[in-house]
PDB file of C-alpha atoms in Angstrom:
ATOM      1  CA  MET L   1       2.895  -8.955  19.702  1.00  0.00           C
ATOM      2  CA  GLU L   2       2.306  -5.917  21.307  1.00  0.00           C
ATOM      3  CA  GLU L   3       4.904  -5.950  24.034  1.00  0.00           C
ATOM      4  CA  LYS L   4       7.613  -6.370  21.218  1.00  0.00           C
ATOM      5  CA  ILE L   5       6.977  -2.868  19.866  1.00  0.00           C
ATOM      6  CA  SER L   6       8.428   0.368  21.113  1.00  0.00           C
ATOM      7  CA  TYR L   7       6.708   3.675  20.230  1.00  0.00           C
ATOM      8  CA  PHE L   8       8.656   6.754  19.336  1.00  0.00           C
ATOM      9  CA  PRO L   9       6.731   9.794  18.473  1.00  0.00           C
ATOM     10  CA  GLN L  10       7.906  12.944  17.189  1.00  0.00           C
ATOM     11  CA  GLU L  11       7.713  16.063  18.955  1.00  0.00           C
ATOM     12  CA  ALA L  12       4.623  17.610  18.735  1.00  0.00           C
ATOM     13  CA  SER L  13       3.605  20.272  15.969  1.00  0.00           C
ATOM     14  CA  GLN L  14       2.017  23.028  16.227  1.00  0.00           C
ATOM     15  CA  THR L  15       0.086  22.663  12.605  1.00  0.00           C
ATOM     16  CA  LYS L  16      -1.775  19.734  11.871  1.00  0.00           C
ATOM     17  CA  PRO L  17      -0.370  18.012   8.519  1.00  0.00           C
ATOM     18  CA  PHE L  18      -2.621  17.100   5.918  1.00  0.00           C
ATOM     19  CA  PHE L  19      -0.825  13.344   5.804  1.00  0.00           C
ATOM     20  CA  SER L  20       0.357  10.969   7.570  1.00  0.00           C
ATOM     21  CA  ILE L  21       2.951   8.640   5.600  1.00  0.00           C
ATOM     22  CA  LEU L  22       3.468   5.472   6.880  1.00  0.00           C
ATOM     23  CA  ILE L  23       6.322   3.766   5.883  1.00  0.00           C
ATOM     24  CA  PRO L  24       7.037   0.156   7.029  1.00  0.00           C
ATOM     25  CA  THR L  25      10.754  -1.119   6.354  1.00  0.00           C
ATOM     26  CA  TRP L  26      13.120  -4.298   7.312  1.00  0.00           C
ATOM     27  CA  ASN L  27      16.592  -3.585   6.980  1.00  0.00           C
ATOM     28  CA  ASN L  28      16.393  -1.201   3.719  1.00  0.00           C
ATOM     29  CA  LEU L  29      18.724   1.835   4.737  1.00  0.00           C
ATOM     30  CA  ALA L  30      19.428   2.407   1.302  1.00  0.00           C
ATOM     31  CA  PHE L  31      16.020   2.916  -0.024  1.00  0.00           C
ATOM     32  CA  LEU L  32      13.970   3.909   2.888  1.00  0.00           C
ATOM     33  CA  GLN L  33      17.158   7.110   2.603  1.00  0.00           C
ATOM     34  CA  ASN L  34      15.941   7.167  -0.907  1.00  0.00           C
ATOM     35  CA  CYS L  35      12.320   6.789  -0.379  1.00  0.00           C
ATOM     36  CA  ILE L  36      12.526   9.636   1.748  1.00  0.00           C
ATOM     37  CA  ARG L  37      14.693  11.884  -0.011  1.00  0.00           C
ATOM     38  CA  SER L  38      11.909  12.226  -2.647  1.00  0.00           C
ATOM     39  CA  ILE L  39       9.039  12.805   0.062  1.00  0.00           C
ATOM     40  CA  ARG L  40      11.264  15.892   1.075  1.00  0.00           C
ATOM     41  CA  GLN L  41      12.194  17.282  -2.360  1.00  0.00           C
ATOM     42  CA  HIS L  42       8.762  16.574  -4.304  1.00  0.00           C
ATOM     43  CA  ALA L  43       5.985  16.482  -1.568  1.00  0.00           C
ATOM     44  CA  THR L  44       3.746  19.564  -2.089  1.00  0.00           C
ATOM     45  CA  THR L  45       1.659  19.000   0.861  1.00  0.00           C
ATOM     46  CA  SER L  46       2.144  19.350   4.964  1.00  0.00           C
ATOM     47  CA  TYR L  47       3.359  15.666   6.036  1.00  0.00           C
ATOM     48  CA  GLN L  48       4.100  13.708   9.123  1.00  0.00           C
ATOM     49  CA  LEU L  49       6.678  10.729   8.145  1.00  0.00           C
ATOM     50  CA  VAL L  50       6.199   8.034  10.334  1.00  0.00           C
ATOM     51  CA  VAL L  51       8.588   4.523  10.095  1.00  0.00           C
ATOM     52  CA  HIS L  52       8.098   1.150  11.584  1.00  0.00           C
ATOM     53  CA  LEU L  53      11.643  -0.450  11.780  1.00  0.00           C
ATOM     54  CA  ASN L  54      11.693  -4.112  12.077  1.00  0.00           C
ATOM     55  CA  GLU L  55      14.957  -4.818  13.216  1.00  0.00           C
ATOM     56  CA  GLY L  56      16.954  -1.933  12.187  1.00  0.00           C
ATOM     57  CA  SER L  57      20.988  -3.883  12.318  1.00  0.00           C
ATOM     58  CA  ASP L  58      21.822  -2.221   9.114  1.00  0.00           C
ATOM     59  CA  GLY L  59      22.140   1.318  10.643  1.00  0.00           C
ATOM     60  CA  SER L  60      18.459   2.289   9.767  1.00  0.00           C
ATOM     61  CA  LEU L  61      18.185   2.778  13.684  1.00  0.00           C
ATOM     62  CA  GLU L  62      20.487   5.037  14.275  1.00  0.00           C
ATOM     63  CA  TRP L  63      19.681   7.000  10.978  1.00  0.00           C
ATOM     64  CA  ILE L  64      16.144   7.568  12.263  1.00  0.00           C
ATOM     65  CA  LYS L  65      17.161   8.197  15.245  1.00  0.00           C
ATOM     66  CA  GLU L  66      19.460  11.564  13.706  1.00  0.00           C
ATOM     67  CA  GLN L  67      16.840  12.581  11.501  1.00  0.00           C
ATOM     68  CA  GLY L  68      14.721  14.464  14.282  1.00  0.00           C
ATOM     69  CA  ASP L  69      11.461  14.476  12.249  1.00  0.00           C
ATOM     70  CA  ILE L  70      10.121  11.131  11.915  1.00  0.00           C
ATOM     71  CA  ALA L  71       7.984   9.450  14.153  1.00  0.00           C
ATOM     72  CA  TYR L  72       8.791   5.567  14.528  1.00  0.00           C
ATOM     73  CA  SER L  73       7.797   2.319  16.187  1.00  0.00           C
ATOM     74  CA  TYR L  74      10.587  -0.056  16.514  1.00  0.00           C
ATOM     75  CA  SER L  75      10.430  -4.062  16.788  1.00  0.00           C
ATOM     76  CA  GLU L  76      13.789  -5.792  17.396  1.00  0.00           C
ATOM     77  CA  GLU L  77      12.620  -8.702  15.602  1.00  0.00           C
ATOM     78  CA  ASN L  78      10.888  -8.966  11.791  1.00  0.00           C
ATOM     79  CA  VAL L  79       7.234  -8.566  13.090  1.00  0.00           C
ATOM     80  CA  GLY L  80       5.722  -7.809   9.048  1.00  0.00           C
ATOM     81  CA  VAL L  81       3.732  -5.551   7.655  1.00  0.00           C
ATOM     82  CA  CYS L  82      -0.001  -5.930   9.452  1.00  0.00           C
ATOM     83  CA  TYR L  83       1.631  -5.421  12.685  1.00  0.00           C
ATOM     84  CA  ALA L  84       4.012  -2.315  11.576  1.00  0.00           C
ATOM     85  CA  MET L  85       1.322  -0.600  10.048  1.00  0.00           C
ATOM     86  CA  ASN L  86      -1.237  -1.193  13.183  1.00  0.00           C
ATOM     87  CA  ALA L  87       1.428   0.127  15.335  1.00  0.00           C
ATOM     88  CA  MET L  88       1.986   3.288  12.893  1.00  0.00           C
ATOM     89  CA  ARG L  89      -1.621   4.182  12.917  1.00  0.00           C
ATOM     90  CA  LYS L  90      -1.120   4.392  16.838  1.00  0.00           C
ATOM     91  CA  LEU L  91       1.617   7.779  16.123  1.00  0.00           C
ATOM     92  CA  ALA L  92      -0.084   9.236  13.088  1.00  0.00           C
ATOM     93  CA  THR L  93      -1.284  12.424  13.649  1.00  0.00           C
ATOM     94  CA  ALA L  94      -3.078  13.317  10.688  1.00  0.00           C
ATOM     95  CA  ASP L  95      -6.715  12.897   9.497  1.00  0.00           C
ATOM     96  CA  TYR L  96      -5.093  10.936   6.200  1.00  0.00           C
ATOM     97  CA  LEU L  97      -3.103   8.083   6.536  1.00  0.00           C
ATOM     98  CA  LEU L  98      -0.864   7.196   3.059  1.00  0.00           C
ATOM     99  CA  TYR L  99       0.573   3.850   2.931  1.00  0.00           C
ATOM    100  CA  LEU L 100       4.124   3.921   0.887  1.00  0.00           C
ATOM    101  CA  ASN L 101       6.539   1.440   0.758  1.00  0.00           C
ATOM    102  CA  ASP L 102      10.264   1.639   1.635  1.00  0.00           C
ATOM    103  CA  ASP L 103      11.572   0.692  -1.910  1.00  0.00           C
ATOM    104  CA  MET L 104       9.496   3.428  -3.751  1.00  0.00           C
ATOM    105  CA  TYR L 105      10.662   7.183  -5.082  1.00  0.00           C
ATOM    106  CA  VAL L 106       7.801   9.516  -5.001  1.00  0.00           C
ATOM    107  CA  LEU L 107       7.322  12.279  -8.164  1.00  0.00           C
ATOM    108  CA  PRO L 108       6.676  16.019  -8.163  1.00  0.00           C
ATOM    109  CA  ASN L 109       3.537  16.851  -6.841  1.00  0.00           C
ATOM    110  CA  TRP L 110       2.303  13.239  -6.037  1.00  0.00           C
ATOM    111  CA  ASP L 111       0.970  14.055  -2.736  1.00  0.00           C
ATOM    112  CA  GLY L 112      -0.707  17.139  -3.881  1.00  0.00           C
ATOM    113  CA  ILE L 113      -2.787  15.484  -6.841  1.00  0.00           C
ATOM    114  CA  LEU L 114      -3.806  12.871  -4.264  1.00  0.00           C
ATOM    115  CA  GLN L 115      -5.092  15.968  -1.851  1.00  0.00           C
ATOM    116  CA  GLU L 116      -6.731  17.296  -4.489  1.00  0.00           C
ATOM    117  CA  GLU L 117      -9.036  14.106  -4.570  1.00  0.00           C
ATOM    118  CA  VAL L 118      -9.711  13.401  -1.257  1.00  0.00           C
ATOM    119  CA  LEU L 119     -10.717  17.247  -1.033  1.00  0.00           C
ATOM    120  CA  ALA L 120     -13.162  16.493  -3.884  1.00  0.00           C
ATOM    121  CA  CYS L 121     -14.650  13.271  -2.228  1.00  0.00           C
ATOM    122  CA  PRO L 122     -18.003  14.370  -0.465  1.00  0.00           C
ATOM    123  CA  ASP L 123     -17.709  12.178   2.618  1.00  0.00           C
ATOM    124  CA  HIS L 124     -14.677   9.658   4.011  1.00  0.00           C
ATOM    125  CA  TYR L 125     -15.708   6.432   2.279  1.00  0.00           C
ATOM    126  CA  PHE L 126     -13.144   6.131  -0.373  1.00  0.00           C
ATOM    127  CA  PHE L 127      -9.865   4.392  -1.172  1.00  0.00           C
ATOM    128  CA  ILE L 128      -7.409   6.233  -3.456  1.00  0.00           C
ATOM    129  CA  SER L 129      -4.246   5.378  -4.718  1.00  0.00           C
ATOM    130  CA  ALA L 130      -1.325   6.919  -6.635  1.00  0.00           C
ATOM    131  CA  THR L 131      -0.429   4.813  -9.777  1.00  0.00           C
ATOM    132  CA  MET L 132       2.900   3.164  -9.922  1.00  0.00           C
ATOM    133  CA  ILE L 133       5.797   3.131 -12.628  1.00  0.00           C
ATOM    134  CA  GLU L 134       7.825  -0.289 -12.204  1.00  0.00           C
ATOM    135  CA  PRO L 135      10.711  -1.854 -14.634  1.00  0.00           C
ATOM    136  CA  ARG L 136       8.025  -4.951 -14.908  1.00  0.00           C
ATOM    137  CA  ALA L 137       4.465  -4.009 -14.127  1.00  0.00           C
ATOM    138  CA  GLN L 138       2.703  -6.099 -11.817  1.00  0.00           C
ATOM    139  CA  SER L 139      -0.747  -5.581 -12.771  1.00  0.00           C
ATOM    140  CA  ASN L 140      -2.354  -3.270 -15.548  1.00  0.00           C
ATOM    141  CA  CYS L 141      -2.769  -0.743 -12.784  1.00  0.00           C
ATOM    142  CA  SER L 142       0.785   0.110 -13.230  1.00  0.00           C
ATOM    143  CA  ILE L 143       3.156   1.857 -15.968  1.00  0.00           C
ATOM    144  CA  GLU L 144       5.979  -0.343 -17.262  1.00  0.00           C
ATOM    145  CA  GLN L 145       8.757   1.344 -17.658  1.00  0.00           C
ATOM    146  CA  ALA L 146      12.803   0.579 -16.720  1.00  0.00           C
ATOM    147  CA  TYR L 147      14.511   3.360 -14.698  1.00  0.00           C
ATOM    148  CA  GLY L 148      17.153   1.059 -12.579  1.00  0.00           C
ATOM    149  CA  TYR L 149      15.786  -2.229 -10.911  1.00  0.00           C
ATOM    150  CA  ASN L 150      18.210  -1.303  -7.967  1.00  0.00           C
ATOM    151  CA  LEU L 151      20.118   1.948  -6.477  1.00  0.00           C
ATOM    152  CA  GLU L 152      23.258   1.175  -8.519  1.00  0.00           C
ATOM    153  CA  THR L 153      21.055   1.485 -11.875  1.00  0.00           C
ATOM    154  CA  PHE L 154      18.701   3.903 -11.275  1.00  0.00           C
ATOM    155  CA  GLU L 155      18.385   6.388 -13.715  1.00  0.00           C
ATOM    156  CA  GLU L 156      16.510   9.297 -11.124  1.00  0.00           C
ATOM    157  CA  GLU L 157      17.744  12.305 -13.836  1.00  0.00           C
ATOM    158  CA  ARG L 158      16.203  10.510 -16.631  1.00  0.00           C
ATOM    159  CA  LEU L 159      13.071   9.359 -14.294  1.00  0.00           C
ATOM    160  CA  LEU L 160      12.521  12.927 -13.530  1.00  0.00           C
ATOM    161  CA  LYS L 161      12.883  14.436 -16.839  1.00  0.00           C
ATOM    162  CA  GLU L 162       9.919  11.604 -18.681  1.00  0.00           C
ATOM    163  CA  TRP L 163       7.734  10.347 -15.420  1.00  0.00           C
ATOM    164  CA  ASN L 164       4.809  12.289 -16.668  1.00  0.00           C
ATOM    165  CA  THR L 165       4.922  11.816 -20.520  1.00  0.00           C
ATOM    166  CA  TRP L 166       3.285   8.604 -20.118  1.00  0.00           C
ATOM    167  CA  GLU L 167      -0.276   8.003 -20.760  1.00  0.00           C
ATOM    168  CA  LYS L 168      -2.635   6.272 -18.269  1.00  0.00           C
ATOM    169  CA  ASN L 169      -6.024   6.561 -17.694  1.00  0.00           C
ATOM    170  CA  ASP L 170      -7.356   6.647 -13.951  1.00  0.00           C
ATOM    171  CA  TRP L 171      -8.412   3.402 -12.832  1.00  0.00           C
ATOM    172  CA  GLN L 172     -10.168   1.087 -11.091  1.00  0.00           C
ATOM    173  CA  GLY L 173      -9.471  -1.093  -7.861  1.00  0.00           C
ATOM    174  CA  SER L 174      -7.453   0.713  -5.571  1.00  0.00           C
ATOM    175  CA  THR L 175      -5.534  -2.081  -3.146  1.00  0.00           C
ATOM    176  CA  TRP L 176      -1.813  -1.480  -3.202  1.00  0.00           C
ATOM    177  CA  PRO L 177       0.271   1.112  -2.072  1.00  0.00           C
ATOM    178  CA  PRO L 178       0.704   4.282  -2.455  1.00  0.00           C
ATOM    179  CA  ASN L 179      -3.227   4.480  -0.993  1.00  0.00           C
ATOM    180  CA  VAL L 180      -5.110   6.915   1.073  1.00  0.00           C
ATOM    181  CA  VAL L 181      -7.616   6.051   3.907  1.00  0.00           C
ATOM    182  CA  HIS L 182      -9.186   8.448   6.525  1.00  0.00           C
ATOM    183  CA  LYS L 183      -8.175   7.279   9.592  1.00  0.00           C
ATOM    184  CA  ASP L 184     -11.680   6.983  10.990  1.00  0.00           C
ATOM    185  CA  LEU L 185     -12.775   4.444   8.123  1.00  0.00           C
ATOM    186  CA  TRP L 186      -8.893   2.727   8.692  1.00  0.00           C
ATOM    187  CA  ASP L 187     -10.011   2.703  12.761  1.00  0.00           C
ATOM    188  CA  LEU L 188     -13.485   1.304  11.441  1.00  0.00           C
ATOM    189  CA  VAL L 189     -12.182  -1.970   9.859  1.00  0.00           C
ATOM    190  CA  GLY L 190      -9.644  -2.749  12.490  1.00  0.00           C
ATOM    191  CA  GLY L 191      -6.736  -1.803  10.521  1.00  0.00           C
ATOM    192  CA  TYR L 192      -4.510  -4.783   8.666  1.00  0.00           C
ATOM    193  CA  SER L 193      -5.395  -8.117   9.889  1.00  0.00           C
ATOM    194  CA  VAL L 194      -2.789  -9.859  11.705  1.00  0.00           C
ATOM    195  CA  GLU L 195      -3.767 -13.469  10.683  1.00  0.00           C
ATOM    196  CA  PHE L 196      -2.296 -12.477   7.311  1.00  0.00           C
ATOM    197  CA  SER L 197       1.325 -11.264   8.583  1.00  0.00           C
ATOM    198  CA  PRO L 198       3.507 -11.191   7.720  1.00  0.00           C
ATOM    199  CA  GLY L 199       1.569  -9.724   4.900  1.00  0.00           C
ATOM    200  CA  MET L 200       1.122 -11.974   1.892  1.00  0.00           C
ATOM    201  CA  TYR L 201      -2.383 -10.600   0.554  1.00  0.00           C
ATOM    202  CA  SER L 202      -2.931  -7.978   3.418  1.00  0.00           C
ATOM    203  CA  ASP L 203      -3.952  -5.401   0.438  1.00  0.00           C
ATOM    204  CA  PRO L 204      -7.372  -7.228  -0.899  1.00  0.00           C
ATOM    205  CA  ASP L 205      -7.880  -8.023   2.609  1.00  0.00           C
ATOM    206  CA  PHE L 206      -7.856  -4.607   3.741  1.00  0.00           C
ATOM    207  CA  SER L 207      -9.981  -3.664   0.750  1.00  0.00           C
ATOM    208  CA  MET L 208     -12.353  -6.259   1.204  1.00  0.00           C
ATOM    209  CA  LYS L 209     -12.903  -4.913   4.775  1.00  0.00           C
ATOM    210  CA  LEU L 210     -13.512  -1.729   3.147  1.00  0.00           C
ATOM    211  CA  TRP L 211     -15.919  -2.539   0.815  1.00  0.00           C
ATOM    212  CA  GLN L 212     -17.975  -5.110   3.574  1.00  0.00           C
ATOM    213  CA  ALA L 213     -17.787  -1.666   5.336  1.00  0.00           C
ATOM    214  CA  GLY L 214     -19.878   0.280   2.391  1.00  0.00           C
ATOM    215  CA  VAL L 215     -16.988   2.100   0.038  1.00  0.00           C
ATOM    216  CA  ARG L 216     -17.511   1.900  -3.082  1.00  0.00           C
ATOM    217  CA  LEU L 217     -14.665   4.489  -4.342  1.00  0.00           C
ATOM    218  CA  PHE L 218     -11.667   2.607  -4.957  1.00  0.00           C
ATOM    219  CA  LYS L 219      -9.322   5.228  -7.310  1.00  0.00           C
ATOM    220  CA  GLY L 220      -6.512   5.118  -8.480  1.00  0.00           C
ATOM    221  CA  VAL L 221      -5.161   8.482  -9.665  1.00  0.00           C
ATOM    222  CA  ALA L 222      -2.862   7.928 -12.576  1.00  0.00           C
ATOM    223  CA  ARG L 223      -1.494  11.701 -12.558  1.00  0.00           C
ATOM    224  CA  SER L 224      -0.221  10.995  -9.067  1.00  0.00           C
ATOM    225  CA  ARG L 225       2.960   8.677  -9.828  1.00  0.00           C
ATOM    226  CA  VAL L 226       5.805   6.922  -7.772  1.00  0.00           C
ATOM    227  CA  TYR L 227       8.477   5.011  -8.965  1.00  0.00           C
ATOM    228  CA  HIS L 228       8.579   0.926  -7.563  1.00  0.00           C
ATOM    229  CA  PHE L 229      11.423  -1.073  -7.501  1.00  0.00           C
ATOM    230  CA  GLY L 230       9.588  -3.902  -7.009  1.00  0.00           C
ATOM    231  CA  SER L 231       9.041  -5.727  -3.596  1.00  0.00           C
ATOM    232  CA  ILE L 232      12.137  -5.896  -2.149  1.00  0.00           C
ATOM    233  CA  SER L 233      11.526  -6.954   1.178  1.00  0.00           C
ATOM    234  CA  VAL L 234       8.988  -9.260  -0.279  1.00  0.00           C
ATOM    235  CA  LYS L 235      11.919 -11.132  -1.958  1.00  0.00           C
ATOM    236  CA  ARG L 236      13.574 -12.140   1.688  1.00  0.00           C
ATOM    237  CA  VAL L 237      10.699 -12.630   3.663  1.00  0.00           C
ATOM    238  CA  LYS L 238       9.217 -16.229   4.814  1.00  0.00           C
ATOM    239  CA  GLN L 239       6.042 -15.830   3.080  1.00  0.00           C
ATOM    240  CA  ASN L 240       2.591 -16.839   4.669  1.00  0.00           C
ATOM    241  CA  LYS L 241       0.019 -18.891   2.774  1.00  0.00           C
ATOM    242  CA  GLY L 242      -2.137 -15.471   1.970  1.00  0.00           C
ATOM    243  CA  TYR L 243      -3.997 -16.969  -1.308  1.00  0.00           C
ATOM    244  CA  PHE L 244      -5.630 -19.512   1.232  1.00  0.00           C
ATOM    245  CA  GLN L 245      -6.273 -17.368   3.862  1.00  0.00           C
ATOM    246  CA  PHE L 246      -8.117 -14.657   1.958  1.00  0.00           C
ATOM    247  CA  ILE L 247     -10.547 -17.897   0.754  1.00  0.00           C
ATOM    248  CA  ARG L 248     -10.523 -19.021   4.163  1.00  0.00           C
ATOM    249  CA  THR L 249     -11.733 -15.534   5.339  1.00  0.00           C
ATOM    250  CA  TRP L 250     -14.212 -14.420   2.683  1.00  0.00           C
ATOM    251  CA  GLY L 251     -15.287 -17.544   0.846  1.00  0.00           C
ATOM    252  CA  MET L 252     -13.499 -16.872  -2.298  1.00  0.00           C
ATOM    253  CA  SER L 253     -10.459 -15.971  -3.870  1.00  0.00           C
ATOM    254  CA  SER L 254      -8.891 -12.999  -4.115  1.00  0.00           C
ATOM    255  CA  GLY L 255      -8.740 -13.163  -7.969  1.00  0.00           C
ATOM    256  CA  THR L 256     -12.704 -12.632  -7.634  1.00  0.00           C
ATOM    257  CA  PHE L 257     -12.637  -9.507  -5.201  1.00  0.00           C
ATOM    258  CA  SER L 258     -10.265  -8.088  -7.479  1.00  0.00           C
ATOM    259  CA  LYS L 259     -12.380  -9.123 -11.237  1.00  0.00           C
ATOM    260  CA  TYR L 260     -15.783  -8.713 -10.005  1.00  0.00           C
ATOM    261  CA  TYR L 261     -16.041  -6.437  -7.383  1.00  0.00           C
ATOM    262  CA  LEU L 262     -12.684  -3.934  -7.470  1.00  0.00           C
ATOM    263  CA  GLN L 263     -12.794  -4.540 -11.471  1.00  0.00           C
ATOM    264  CA  ARG L 264      -9.144  -3.789 -10.792  1.00  0.00           C
ATOM    265  CA  GLY L 265      -7.245  -2.166 -13.488  1.00  0.00           C
ATOM    266  CA  LYS L 266     -10.372  -0.784 -15.808  1.00  0.00           C
ATOM    267  CA  SER L 267     -10.852   2.720 -16.693  1.00  0.00           C
ATOM    268  CA  PHE L 268     -12.373   4.678 -13.813  1.00  0.00           C
ATOM    269  CA  ASN L 269     -16.062   5.214 -14.008  1.00  0.00           C
ATOM    270  CA  GLY L 270     -17.275   6.153 -10.731  1.00  0.00           C
ATOM    271  CA  LEU L 271     -18.487   4.297  -7.899  1.00  0.00           C
ATOM    272  CA  LEU L 272     -18.239   0.482  -8.126  1.00  0.00           C
ATOM    273  CA  LYS L 273     -21.219  -1.776  -8.325  1.00  0.00           C
ATOM    274  CA  LYS L 274     -20.464  -5.642  -8.118  1.00  0.00           C
ATOM    275  CA  ARG L 275     -20.387  -7.428 -11.422  1.00  0.00           C
ATOM    276  CA  TYR L 276     -22.491 -10.231 -12.549  1.00  0.00           C
ATOM    277  CA  ILE L 277     -20.160 -13.457 -11.263  1.00  0.00           C
ATOM    278  CA  PRO L 278     -20.642 -16.556 -13.516  1.00  0.00           C
ATOM    279  CA  PHE L 279     -22.206 -19.786 -12.163  1.00  0.00           C
ATOM    280  CA  TRP L 280     -18.472 -21.619 -12.939  1.00  0.00           C
ATOM    281  CA  VAL L 281     -16.774 -18.847 -10.909  1.00  0.00           C
ATOM    282  CA  HIS L 282     -19.512 -19.497  -7.825  1.00  0.00           C
ATOM    283  CA  LEU L 283     -18.385 -23.352  -8.208  1.00  0.00           C
ATOM    284  CA  LYS L 284     -14.390 -22.713  -8.312  1.00  0.00           C
ATOM    285  CA  ASN L 285     -14.789 -20.535  -5.079  1.00  0.00           C
ATOM    286  CA  TRP L 286     -16.685 -23.836  -3.631  1.00  0.00           C
ATOM    287  CA  TYR L 287     -13.973 -25.965  -4.428  1.00  0.00           C
ATOM    288  CA  TYR L 288     -11.466 -23.750  -3.101  1.00  0.00           C
ATOM    289  CA  ARG L 289     -13.122 -23.737  -0.154  1.00  0.00           C
ATOM    290  CA  LEU L 290     -13.535 -27.146   0.099  1.00  0.00           C
ATOM    291  CA  SER L 291     -10.192 -28.230  -0.661  1.00  0.00           C
ATOM    292  CA  LEU L 292      -9.112 -26.086   2.752  1.00  0.00           C
ATOM    293  CA  ARG L 293     -10.404 -28.807   4.582  1.00  0.00           C
ATOM    294  CA  PHE L 294      -6.993 -30.714   3.159  1.00  0.00           C
ATOM    295  CA  LYS L 295      -4.443 -27.946   3.487  1.00  0.00           C
ATOM    296  CA  ALA L 296      -2.675 -27.044   6.793  1.00  0.00           C
TER     297      ALA L 296
END
């Protein structure tokens, strides 16, 4: 897979950025442009833009080349999220890696608020997420408010007037992007696991690897917000059997990890401690592991 990826670093900057913003994309030019436009308009920190282009046959490759301020990696085929993330890591120059989806629109000072959270941490053992506003909330970590399901129906002006009026507490269980991790911690756990390619369940797998490395601060920050149109690329790709791969790798379901370890969606109250896991949950996970023998 390595030989299929080409790397195009941007010209070296005299000042080191605080964030390297990593954006994987797959023939999604209009959303990618919208995402990067929002970063340029609303960011308040120093940052480096890094994009991985899968295929780029929709004009996104030509567009990226024209920008001049974006480092990028490129693969002629869609190599998926895991390979894309690991490729972009090679181009990142900041200490803090900020993973963002191309179908997200960042809101004012989203990165400045994340920077405050990062600088308040006593060490690098943290995983911090911004909070998504979604037309249909995919979890209790998100705010459900519809400002458009696509770019044609996107109510940008109304969103910019209302985005910070919706109440939300900081929450436990950072897993999905947008998220921030220190580069040393990323390297310690080996980045994203390519056995989860093209990417289903690679997010909880990455969180589990951080947990195994000793991370207990998994914080979702309510004030830092992005609008998420809703997994545009996921709807097009042939999905891997990530649910069973997670069980095969970690001996439990991702739901067990999310509920009893990350306590995802609960109000944030500090460092996590693994909750008591009922016997019936252990029994269920034992059954899942046994059933893997009969799955391809």
